[in-house]
Amino acid sequence: MKPDLFEAPDYYNLDELLTDEHKLVRTAAREWVKRDVSPIIEDYAQKAEFPTQIIKGLAEIGAFGPYIPHEYGGAGLDQISYGLIMQEIERGDSGVRSTASVQSSLVMYPIWKYGNEEQRLKYLPKLASGEWMGCFGLTEPDHGSNPGGMVTNFKDMGDHYLLNGAKMWISNAPFAQVAVVWAKNEEGRIHGLIVERGMEGFSTPETHNKWSLRASATGELIFDNVKVPKENLLPNKSGLGAPLGCLDSARFGIAWGAIGAAMDCYDTALRYSKERMQFGKPIGQFQLQQKKLAEMITEITKAQLLAWKLGVMRNNGTATSAQISMAKRNNVDMAINIAREARQMLGGMGISGEYSIMRHSMNLESVITYEGTHDIHLLITGMDVTGLNAFK
Ligand code: TGC
Ligand code: FAD
């Protein structure tokens, strides 16, 4: 892969909206991505392998639980810092950002918010340091967009719970020590359970043949009469709103992350347009190529504003789930369109692993699907503005 010469676009001087701490956090993440991710990521994507050696670095830049309080090992940062870290990591690769999103928003967040103090102290510091990695099991083979229909279930056996069922498309599953799993009790109420690798009857087969998010490990979670200790139930929230609350946090991170992927594609295409000569001119001098670049920087700038304002609302606790949903949908859609246009600007080189664009483009096909598909998010906004529910 070519050397990483990334320069972040900031067309509206949005840096003025950031604090010194935001900029420091972003610089640390950006430098780490340049040093430890960019040089190796294309190789790992080609091999369809997650580079486990970067786990320590992810922990060091605060990517595991950025907003979890210090007392539990987190970085104690605000939501905009969390967003900026996700942006920088996804600038390197969406699959690496997935690993960090899952660990932070889908594993640490529910343990922090829905767990008891013993659970927080047992799991969060080890997850923050990367000593343990986690995964989040909501999606099932027959229940993706409609997680409320899940069939994974647990029975109260007196001194333990007996868990049965299966989850699929689970990021980090093949190497996670800890899984936060959503299952129904005998009354059909959804609860979160912490399942640990090594429990009898629990297996995590890896999913192969992915053309997208190849540097992220994806797998199934299979529960065959798994005895889960009673103290592993998350006691403080139940019902579908519990897993969906975690998704709010992860979708917020994705709204920022997608900007990173888009910025990388734009920056690569802009640089290429000044260097690549055709018809005796740099291709950036042709109006059609300028139109592409002009539209890209416009859309990136709009997405940056959306993410920043959402970060302010997350910081003061006023962001609604529907507002988060809109930003996830808009920003991922923006990024996937920019990746497609940027790829065309590089001509044949656009499909080569010499550049990051094709990898981003393929990755974003997962990002536009997971954490709620584009269509599901359109329907969430539709429901919010009309008051009419398309899902019922
Ligand atoms: P509905 O009846 O609307 O809601 C059930 C209960 O949940 C509450 N609720 C929420 N709470 C918190 N945050 C949200 N975003 C919430 N949305 C809804 C709601 O108020 C209600 O509470 P209560 O107290 O009245 O019971 O549920 P529904 O069954 O009609 O479904 C609605 C729908 C379709 C929007 C929802 O299920 C949905 O979002 N589906 C998409 C599924 C999804 O996003 N799956 C993601 C799996 S995890 C993943 O993809 C990780 S990728 C990780 C990576 O690698 O980065
Ligand atoms: P389906 O729900 O079957 O949807 C198929 C199509 O139907 C979509 O286009 C959808 O928009 C459309 N559709 C569905 N319902 C409606 C409707 N009511 N109206 C209109 N259109 C509709 N899940 C986890 O729990 N944990 C993870 O860590 C995780 N990681 C993932 C990693 C990857 C790489 C991928 C690809 C997925 C991951 N997922 C994870 C699962 C992801 O959240 C689901 O794939 C996603 O929610 C969609 O579910 P589905 O694939 O079953 O599609």
PDB file of N, CA, C and O in Angstrom, residues 325-374:
ATOM      1  N   SER A 325     -30.211   8.042  14.875  1.00  0.00           N
ATOM      2  CA  SER A 325     -30.484   7.201  13.705  1.00  0.00           C
ATOM      3  C   SER A 325     -30.277   7.998  12.407  1.00  0.00           C
ATOM      4  O   SER A 325     -29.669   7.507  11.451  1.00  0.00           O
ATOM      5  N   MET A 326     -30.760   9.227  12.378  1.00  0.00           N
ATOM      6  CA  MET A 326     -30.614  10.046  11.166  1.00  0.00           C
ATOM      7  C   MET A 326     -29.136  10.266  10.825  1.00  0.00           C
ATOM      8  O   MET A 326     -28.726  10.169   9.664  1.00  0.00           O
ATOM      9  N   ALA A 327     -28.335  10.544  11.844  1.00  0.00           N
ATOM     10  CA  ALA A 327     -26.910  10.820  11.593  1.00  0.00           C
ATOM     11  C   ALA A 327     -26.191   9.553  11.119  1.00  0.00           C
ATOM     12  O   ALA A 327     -25.343   9.611  10.232  1.00  0.00           O
ATOM     13  N   LYS A 328     -26.539   8.412  11.703  1.00  0.00           N
ATOM     14  CA  LYS A 328     -25.910   7.151  11.249  1.00  0.00           C
ATOM     15  C   LYS A 328     -26.246   6.930   9.771  1.00  0.00           C
ATOM     16  O   LYS A 328     -25.382   6.673   8.951  1.00  0.00           O
ATOM     17  N   ARG A 329     -27.518   7.047   9.439  1.00  0.00           N
ATOM     18  CA  ARG A 329     -27.930   6.780   8.054  1.00  0.00           C
ATOM     19  C   ARG A 329     -27.306   7.784   7.090  1.00  0.00           C
ATOM     20  O   ARG A 329     -26.711   7.410   6.080  1.00  0.00           O
ATOM     21  N   ASN A 330     -27.419   9.063   7.406  1.00  0.00           N
ATOM     22  CA  ASN A 330     -26.923  10.084   6.486  1.00  0.00           C
ATOM     23  C   ASN A 330     -25.415   9.942   6.260  1.00  0.00           C
ATOM     24  O   ASN A 330     -24.924   9.999   5.136  1.00  0.00           O
ATOM     25  N   ASN A 331     -24.676   9.797   7.364  1.00  0.00           N
ATOM     26  CA  ASN A 331     -23.220   9.847   7.233  1.00  0.00           C
ATOM     27  C   ASN A 331     -22.658   8.590   6.570  1.00  0.00           C
ATOM     28  O   ASN A 331     -21.678   8.660   5.829  1.00  0.00           O
ATOM     29  N   VAL A 332     -23.290   7.438   6.811  1.00  0.00           N
ATOM     30  CA  VAL A 332     -22.806   6.230   6.137  1.00  0.00           C
ATOM     31  C   VAL A 332     -23.155   6.300   4.651  1.00  0.00           C
ATOM     32  O   VAL A 332     -22.332   5.963   3.793  1.00  0.00           O
ATOM     33  N   ASP A 333     -24.334   6.775   4.349  1.00  0.00           N
ATOM     34  CA  ASP A 333     -24.740   6.918   2.950  1.00  0.00           C
ATOM     35  C   ASP A 333     -23.817   7.897   2.223  1.00  0.00           C
ATOM     36  O   ASP A 333     -23.369   7.652   1.097  1.00  0.00           O
ATOM     37  N   MET A 334     -23.501   8.999   2.910  1.00  0.00           N
ATOM     38  CA  MET A 334     -22.571   9.989   2.361  1.00  0.00           C
ATOM     39  C   MET A 334     -21.224   9.312   2.067  1.00  0.00           C
ATOM     40  O   MET A 334     -20.654   9.458   0.986  1.00  0.00           O
ATOM     41  N   ALA A 335     -20.742   8.513   3.010  1.00  0.00           N
ATOM     42  CA  ALA A 335     -19.415   7.904   2.850  1.00  0.00           C
ATOM     43  C   ALA A 335     -19.398   6.878   1.724  1.00  0.00           C
ATOM     44  O   ALA A 335     -18.448   6.819   0.932  1.00  0.00           O
ATOM     45  N   ILE A 336     -20.445   6.089   1.632  1.00  0.00           N
ATOM     46  CA  ILE A 336     -20.447   5.032   0.599  1.00  0.00           C
ATOM     47  C   ILE A 336     -20.508   5.675  -0.790  1.00  0.00           C
ATOM     48  O   ILE A 336     -19.872   5.204  -1.739  1.00  0.00           O
ATOM     49  N   ASN A 337     -21.239   6.784  -0.919  1.00  0.00           N
ATOM     50  CA  ASN A 337     -21.296   7.477  -2.214  1.00  0.00           C
ATOM     51  C   ASN A 337     -19.954   8.111  -2.556  1.00  0.00           C
ATOM     52  O   ASN A 337     -19.502   8.071  -3.702  1.00  0.00           O
ATOM     53  N   ILE A 338     -19.300   8.671  -1.560  1.00  0.00           N
ATOM     54  CA  ILE A 338     -17.991   9.286  -1.805  1.00  0.00           C
ATOM     55  C   ILE A 338     -16.969   8.205  -2.179  1.00  0.00           C
ATOM     56  O   ILE A 338     -16.161   8.390  -3.100  1.00  0.00           O
ATOM     57  N   ALA A 339     -17.027   7.078  -1.496  1.00  0.00           N
ATOM     58  CA  ALA A 339     -16.084   5.994  -1.834  1.00  0.00           C
ATOM     59  C   ALA A 339     -16.272   5.571  -3.290  1.00  0.00           C
ATOM     60  O   ALA A 339     -15.299   5.356  -4.017  1.00  0.00           O
ATOM     61  N   ARG A 340     -17.525   5.478  -3.718  1.00  0.00           N
ATOM     62  CA  ARG A 340     -17.791   5.042  -5.101  1.00  0.00           C
ATOM     63  C   ARG A 340     -17.259   6.075  -6.097  1.00  0.00           C
ATOM     64  O   ARG A 340     -16.602   5.733  -7.083  1.00  0.00           O
ATOM     65  N   GLU A 341     -17.503   7.335  -5.842  1.00  0.00           N
ATOM     66  CA  GLU A 341     -17.041   8.396  -6.748  1.00  0.00           C
ATOM     67  C   GLU A 341     -15.508   8.490  -6.738  1.00  0.00           C
ATOM     68  O   GLU A 341     -14.876   8.662  -7.779  1.00  0.00           O
ATOM     69  N   ALA A 342     -14.935   8.390  -5.554  1.00  0.00           N
ATOM     70  CA  ALA A 342     -13.471   8.498  -5.431  1.00  0.00           C
ATOM     71  C   ALA A 342     -12.802   7.346  -6.166  1.00  0.00           C
ATOM     72  O   ALA A 342     -11.775   7.512  -6.817  1.00  0.00           O
ATOM     73  N   ARG A 343     -13.404   6.175  -6.050  1.00  0.00           N
ATOM     74  CA  ARG A 343     -12.835   5.015  -6.754  1.00  0.00           C
ATOM     75  C   ARG A 343     -12.793   5.273  -8.248  1.00  0.00           C
ATOM     76  O   ARG A 343     -11.793   4.993  -8.917  1.00  0.00           O
ATOM     77  N   GLN A 344     -13.852   5.857  -8.781  1.00  0.00           N
ATOM     78  CA  GLN A 344     -13.871   6.148 -10.220  1.00  0.00           C
ATOM     79  C   GLN A 344     -12.790   7.153 -10.586  1.00  0.00           C
ATOM     80  O   GLN A 344     -12.187   7.061 -11.652  1.00  0.00           O
ATOM     81  N   MET A 345     -12.542   8.107  -9.710  1.00  0.00           N
ATOM     82  CA  MET A 345     -11.538   9.130 -10.023  1.00  0.00           C
ATOM     83  C   MET A 345     -10.139   8.551 -10.161  1.00  0.00           C
ATOM     84  O   MET A 345      -9.277   9.142 -10.799  1.00  0.00           O
ATOM     85  N   LEU A 346      -9.905   7.404  -9.527  1.00  0.00           N
ATOM     86  CA  LEU A 346      -8.580   6.787  -9.638  1.00  0.00           C
ATOM     87  C   LEU A 346      -8.498   5.827 -10.829  1.00  0.00           C
ATOM     88  O   LEU A 346      -7.473   5.162 -11.019  1.00  0.00           O
ATOM     89  N   GLY A 347      -9.561   5.758 -11.611  1.00  0.00           N
ATOM     90  CA  GLY A 347      -9.544   4.863 -12.769  1.00  0.00           C
ATOM     91  C   GLY A 347      -9.215   3.442 -12.338  1.00  0.00           C
ATOM     92  O   GLY A 347      -9.696   2.969 -11.301  1.00  0.00           O
ATOM     93  N   GLY A 348      -8.366   2.778 -13.111  1.00  0.00           N
ATOM     94  CA  GLY A 348      -7.996   1.392 -12.792  1.00  0.00           C
ATOM     95  C   GLY A 348      -7.340   1.286 -11.429  1.00  0.00           C
ATOM     96  O   GLY A 348      -7.575   0.313 -10.690  1.00  0.00           O
ATOM     97  N   MET A 349      -6.549   2.287 -11.070  1.00  0.00           N
ATOM     98  CA  MET A 349      -5.866   2.230  -9.760  1.00  0.00           C
ATOM     99  C   MET A 349      -6.865   2.214  -8.607  1.00  0.00           C
ATOM    100  O   MET A 349      -6.537   1.801  -7.493  1.00  0.00           O
ATOM    101  N   GLY A 350      -8.077   2.646  -8.881  1.00  0.00           N
ATOM    102  CA  GLY A 350      -9.102   2.683  -7.836  1.00  0.00           C
ATOM    103  C   GLY A 350      -9.475   1.309  -7.310  1.00  0.00           C
ATOM    104  O   GLY A 350      -9.973   1.187  -6.192  1.00  0.00           O
ATOM    105  N   ILE A 351      -9.263   0.289  -8.115  1.00  0.00           N
ATOM    106  CA  ILE A 351      -9.639  -1.043  -7.620  1.00  0.00           C
ATOM    107  C   ILE A 351      -8.454  -1.754  -6.982  1.00  0.00           C
ATOM    108  O   ILE A 351      -8.562  -2.893  -6.542  1.00  0.00           O
ATOM    109  N   SER A 352      -7.302  -1.086  -6.936  1.00  0.00           N
ATOM    110  CA  SER A 352      -6.092  -1.740  -6.431  1.00  0.00           C
ATOM    111  C   SER A 352      -5.916  -1.525  -4.930  1.00  0.00           C
ATOM    112  O   SER A 352      -6.256  -0.473  -4.393  1.00  0.00           O
ATOM    113  N   GLY A 353      -5.312  -2.532  -4.301  1.00  0.00           N
ATOM    114  CA  GLY A 353      -4.992  -2.419  -2.880  1.00  0.00           C
ATOM    115  C   GLY A 353      -3.835  -1.459  -2.612  1.00  0.00           C
ATOM    116  O   GLY A 353      -3.483  -1.219  -1.456  1.00  0.00           O
ATOM    117  N   GLU A 354      -3.259  -0.877  -3.657  1.00  0.00           N
ATOM    118  CA  GLU A 354      -2.258   0.183  -3.468  1.00  0.00           C
ATOM    119  C   GLU A 354      -2.888   1.377  -2.755  1.00  0.00           C
ATOM    120  O   GLU A 354      -2.203   2.167  -2.106  1.00  0.00           O
ATOM    121  N   TYR A 355      -4.179   1.542  -2.966  1.00  0.00           N
ATOM    122  CA  TYR A 355      -4.921   2.653  -2.352  1.00  0.00           C
ATOM    123  C   TYR A 355      -6.015   2.069  -1.454  1.00  0.00           C
ATOM    124  O   TYR A 355      -6.435   0.935  -1.626  1.00  0.00           O
ATOM    125  N   SER A 356      -6.495   2.894  -0.535  1.00  0.00           N
ATOM    126  CA  SER A 356      -7.454   2.403   0.470  1.00  0.00           C
ATOM    127  C   SER A 356      -8.909   2.434  -0.005  1.00  0.00           C
ATOM    128  O   SER A 356      -9.787   1.898   0.664  1.00  0.00           O
ATOM    129  N   ILE A 357      -9.171   3.074  -1.155  1.00  0.00           N
ATOM    130  CA  ILE A 357     -10.567   3.412  -1.478  1.00  0.00           C
ATOM    131  C   ILE A 357     -11.467   2.192  -1.670  1.00  0.00           C
ATOM    132  O   ILE A 357     -12.587   2.141  -1.153  1.00  0.00           O
ATOM    133  N   MET A 358     -10.972   1.197  -2.406  1.00  0.00           N
ATOM    134  CA  MET A 358     -11.832   0.034  -2.667  1.00  0.00           C
ATOM    135  C   MET A 358     -12.141  -0.708  -1.365  1.00  0.00           C
ATOM    136  O   MET A 358     -13.251  -1.209  -1.167  1.00  0.00           O
ATOM    137  N   ARG A 359     -11.145  -0.758  -0.486  1.00  0.00           N
ATOM    138  CA  ARG A 359     -11.368  -1.415   0.822  1.00  0.00           C
ATOM    139  C   ARG A 359     -12.439  -0.650   1.609  1.00  0.00           C
ATOM    140  O   ARG A 359     -13.363  -1.250   2.156  1.00  0.00           O
ATOM    141  N   HIS A 360     -12.321   0.692   1.633  1.00  0.00           N
ATOM    142  CA  HIS A 360     -13.360   1.481   2.318  1.00  0.00           C
ATOM    143  C   HIS A 360     -14.735   1.206   1.692  1.00  0.00           C
ATOM    144  O   HIS A 360     -15.733   1.045   2.385  1.00  0.00           O
ATOM    145  N   SER A 361     -14.751   1.186   0.356  1.00  0.00           N
ATOM    146  CA  SER A 361     -16.019   1.017  -0.343  1.00  0.00           C
ATOM    147  C   SER A 361     -16.665  -0.315   0.042  1.00  0.00           C
ATOM    148  O   SER A 361     -17.863  -0.377   0.364  1.00  0.00           O
ATOM    149  N   MET A 362     -15.873  -1.370   0.053  1.00  0.00           N
ATOM    150  CA  MET A 362     -16.414  -2.693   0.419  1.00  0.00           C
ATOM    151  C   MET A 362     -16.811  -2.713   1.890  1.00  0.00           C
ATOM    152  O   MET A 362     -17.853  -3.255   2.255  1.00  0.00           O
ATOM    153  N   ASN A 363     -15.980  -2.132   2.749  1.00  0.00           N
ATOM    154  CA  ASN A 363     -16.306  -2.098   4.181  1.00  0.00           C
ATOM    155  C   ASN A 363     -17.645  -1.412   4.433  1.00  0.00           C
ATOM    156  O   ASN A 363     -18.448  -1.839   5.268  1.00  0.00           O
ATOM    157  N   LEU A 364     -17.858  -0.304   3.715  1.00  0.00           N
ATOM    158  CA  LEU A 364     -19.056   0.504   4.003  1.00  0.00           C
ATOM    159  C   LEU A 364     -20.343  -0.235   3.647  1.00  0.00           C
ATOM    160  O   LEU A 364     -21.419   0.105   4.146  1.00  0.00           O
ATOM    161  N   GLU A 365     -20.230  -1.297   2.824  1.00  0.00           N
ATOM    162  CA  GLU A 365     -21.417  -2.121   2.553  1.00  0.00           C
ATOM    163  C   GLU A 365     -21.893  -2.798   3.842  1.00  0.00           C
ATOM    164  O   GLU A 365     -23.094  -3.018   4.029  1.00  0.00           O
ATOM    165  N   SER A 366     -20.962  -3.144   4.717  1.00  0.00           N
ATOM    166  CA  SER A 366     -21.379  -3.686   6.028  1.00  0.00           C
ATOM    167  C   SER A 366     -21.908  -2.583   6.924  1.00  0.00           C
ATOM    168  O   SER A 366     -22.898  -2.753   7.631  1.00  0.00           O
ATOM    169  N   VAL A 367     -21.199  -1.441   6.885  1.00  0.00           N
ATOM    170  CA  VAL A 367     -21.555  -0.360   7.812  1.00  0.00           C
ATOM    171  C   VAL A 367     -22.960   0.160   7.511  1.00  0.00           C
ATOM    172  O   VAL A 367     -23.710   0.528   8.420  1.00  0.00           O
ATOM    173  N   ILE A 368     -23.343   0.127   6.214  1.00  0.00           N
ATOM    174  CA  ILE A 368     -24.687   0.620   5.864  1.00  0.00           C
ATOM    175  C   ILE A 368     -25.761  -0.423   6.209  1.00  0.00           C
ATOM    176  O   ILE A 368     -26.949  -0.137   6.208  1.00  0.00           O
ATOM    177  N   THR A 369     -25.305  -1.630   6.579  1.00  0.00           N
ATOM    178  CA  THR A 369     -26.240  -2.726   6.905  1.00  0.00           C
ATOM    179  C   THR A 369     -26.346  -2.956   8.403  1.00  0.00           C
ATOM    180  O   THR A 369     -27.437  -3.167   8.934  1.00  0.00           O
ATOM    181  N   TYR A 370     -25.180  -2.927   9.095  1.00  0.00           N
ATOM    182  CA  TYR A 370     -25.274  -3.255  10.519  1.00  0.00           C
ATOM    183  C   TYR A 370     -25.704  -2.054  11.348  1.00  0.00           C
ATOM    184  O   TYR A 370     -25.787  -0.944  10.847  1.00  0.00           O
ATOM    185  N   GLU A 371     -26.050  -2.341  12.596  1.00  0.00           N
ATOM    186  CA  GLU A 371     -26.577  -1.289  13.493  1.00  0.00           C
ATOM    187  C   GLU A 371     -27.846  -0.671  12.917  1.00  0.00           C
ATOM    188  O   GLU A 371     -28.108   0.518  13.108  1.00  0.00           O
ATOM    189  N   GLY A 372     -28.633  -1.479  12.191  1.00  0.00           N
ATOM    190  CA  GLY A 372     -29.839  -0.990  11.540  1.00  0.00           C
ATOM    191  C   GLY A 372     -29.513  -0.642  10.103  1.00  0.00           C
ATOM    192  O   GLY A 372     -28.610   0.163   9.833  1.00  0.00           O
ATOM    193  N   THR A 373     -30.263  -1.268   9.165  1.00  0.00           N
ATOM    194  CA  THR A 373     -29.986  -1.002   7.744  1.00  0.00           C
ATOM    195  C   THR A 373     -30.431   0.426   7.396  1.00  0.00           C
ATOM    196  O   THR A 373     -31.199   1.057   8.129  1.00  0.00           O
ATOM    197  N   HIS A 374     -29.975   0.870   6.231  1.00  0.00           N
ATOM    198  CA  HIS A 374     -30.365   2.195   5.728  1.00  0.00           C
ATOM    199  C   HIS A 374     -31.896   2.321   5.718  1.00  0.00           C
ATOM    200  O   HIS A 374     -32.454   3.332   6.154  1.00  0.00           O
TER     201      HIS A 374
END
